[in-house]
XYZ file of C-alpha atoms in Angstrom:
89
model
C -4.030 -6.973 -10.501
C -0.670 -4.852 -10.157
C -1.966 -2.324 -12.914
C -5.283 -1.830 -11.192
C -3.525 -1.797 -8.156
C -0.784 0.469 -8.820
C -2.111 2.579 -12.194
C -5.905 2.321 -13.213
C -7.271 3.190 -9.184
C -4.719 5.793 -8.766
C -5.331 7.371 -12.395
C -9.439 6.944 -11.642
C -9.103 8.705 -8.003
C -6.742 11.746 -9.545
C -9.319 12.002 -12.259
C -12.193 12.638 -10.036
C -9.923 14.852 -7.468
C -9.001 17.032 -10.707
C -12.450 17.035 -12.272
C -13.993 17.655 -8.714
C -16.280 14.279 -9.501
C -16.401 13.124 -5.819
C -18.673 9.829 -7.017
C -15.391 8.349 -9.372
C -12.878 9.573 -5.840
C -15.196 7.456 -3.849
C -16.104 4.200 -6.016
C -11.788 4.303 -7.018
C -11.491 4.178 -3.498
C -13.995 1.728 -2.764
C -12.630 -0.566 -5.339
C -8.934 -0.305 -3.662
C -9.868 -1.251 -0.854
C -11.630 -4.592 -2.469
C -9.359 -5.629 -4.589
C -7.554 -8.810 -3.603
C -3.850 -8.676 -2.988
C -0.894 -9.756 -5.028
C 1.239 -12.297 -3.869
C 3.511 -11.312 -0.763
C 7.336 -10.775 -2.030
C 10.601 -10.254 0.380
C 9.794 -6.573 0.963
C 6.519 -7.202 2.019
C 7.166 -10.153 4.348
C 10.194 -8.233 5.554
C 8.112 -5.490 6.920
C 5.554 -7.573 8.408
C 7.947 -9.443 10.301
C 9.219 -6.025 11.519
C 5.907 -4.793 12.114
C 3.783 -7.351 13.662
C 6.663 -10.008 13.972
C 5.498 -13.497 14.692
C 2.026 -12.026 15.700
C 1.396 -11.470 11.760
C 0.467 -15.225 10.592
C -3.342 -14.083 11.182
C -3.166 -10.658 10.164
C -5.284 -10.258 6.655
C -2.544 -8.660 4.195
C -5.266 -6.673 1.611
C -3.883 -4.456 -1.393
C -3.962 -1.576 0.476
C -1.906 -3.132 3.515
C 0.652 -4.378 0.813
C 1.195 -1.195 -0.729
C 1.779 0.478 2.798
C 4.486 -1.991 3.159
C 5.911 -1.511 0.324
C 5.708 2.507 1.009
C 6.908 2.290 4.319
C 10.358 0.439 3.220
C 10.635 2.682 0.524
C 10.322 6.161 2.443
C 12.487 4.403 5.472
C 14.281 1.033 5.034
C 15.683 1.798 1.675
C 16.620 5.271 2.357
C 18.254 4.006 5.568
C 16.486 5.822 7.941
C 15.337 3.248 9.556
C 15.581 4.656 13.244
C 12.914 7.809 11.934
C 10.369 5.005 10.863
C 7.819 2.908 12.466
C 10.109 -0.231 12.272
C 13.333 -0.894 12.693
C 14.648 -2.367 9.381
């Protein structure tokens, strides 16, 4: 799940964005957004405790939510610039 996740939907959207193929953009997208998500790990329960705090028990976590997560702390928590993100780390 992490390589379609993370390599073959990427590769298959870039693809179509370089070939101009708008049909293999749009079923790579619609296949991100369907794939099931991987299990949650300390970044990703870290930032939706930040996020959503104890409000996130019912919140659906898909792929694409996890990988937001995960780009958010990146780009902000790890960087330590937490104060210019959306959530204090």
């Amino acid at each position: 799940a992490l390589m379609v996740i993370n390599v073959l939907l990427p590769f298959a959207w870039a693809l179509g964005e370089h070939t101009r193929v708008d049909l293999l953009k749009q079923r790579a997208f619609l296949a991100y957004r369907q794939v099931k998500r991987t299990e949650e790990n300390e970044i990703t329960r870290h930032m939706r405790e930040q996020l959503w705090g104890s409000r996130s028990g019912g919140l659906a976590l898909t792929a694409p939510r996890q990988q937001g997560l995960i780009h958010l702390y990146q780009q902000y928590c790890r960087e330590r610039r937490c104060q210019q993100g959306p959530a204090a780390c």
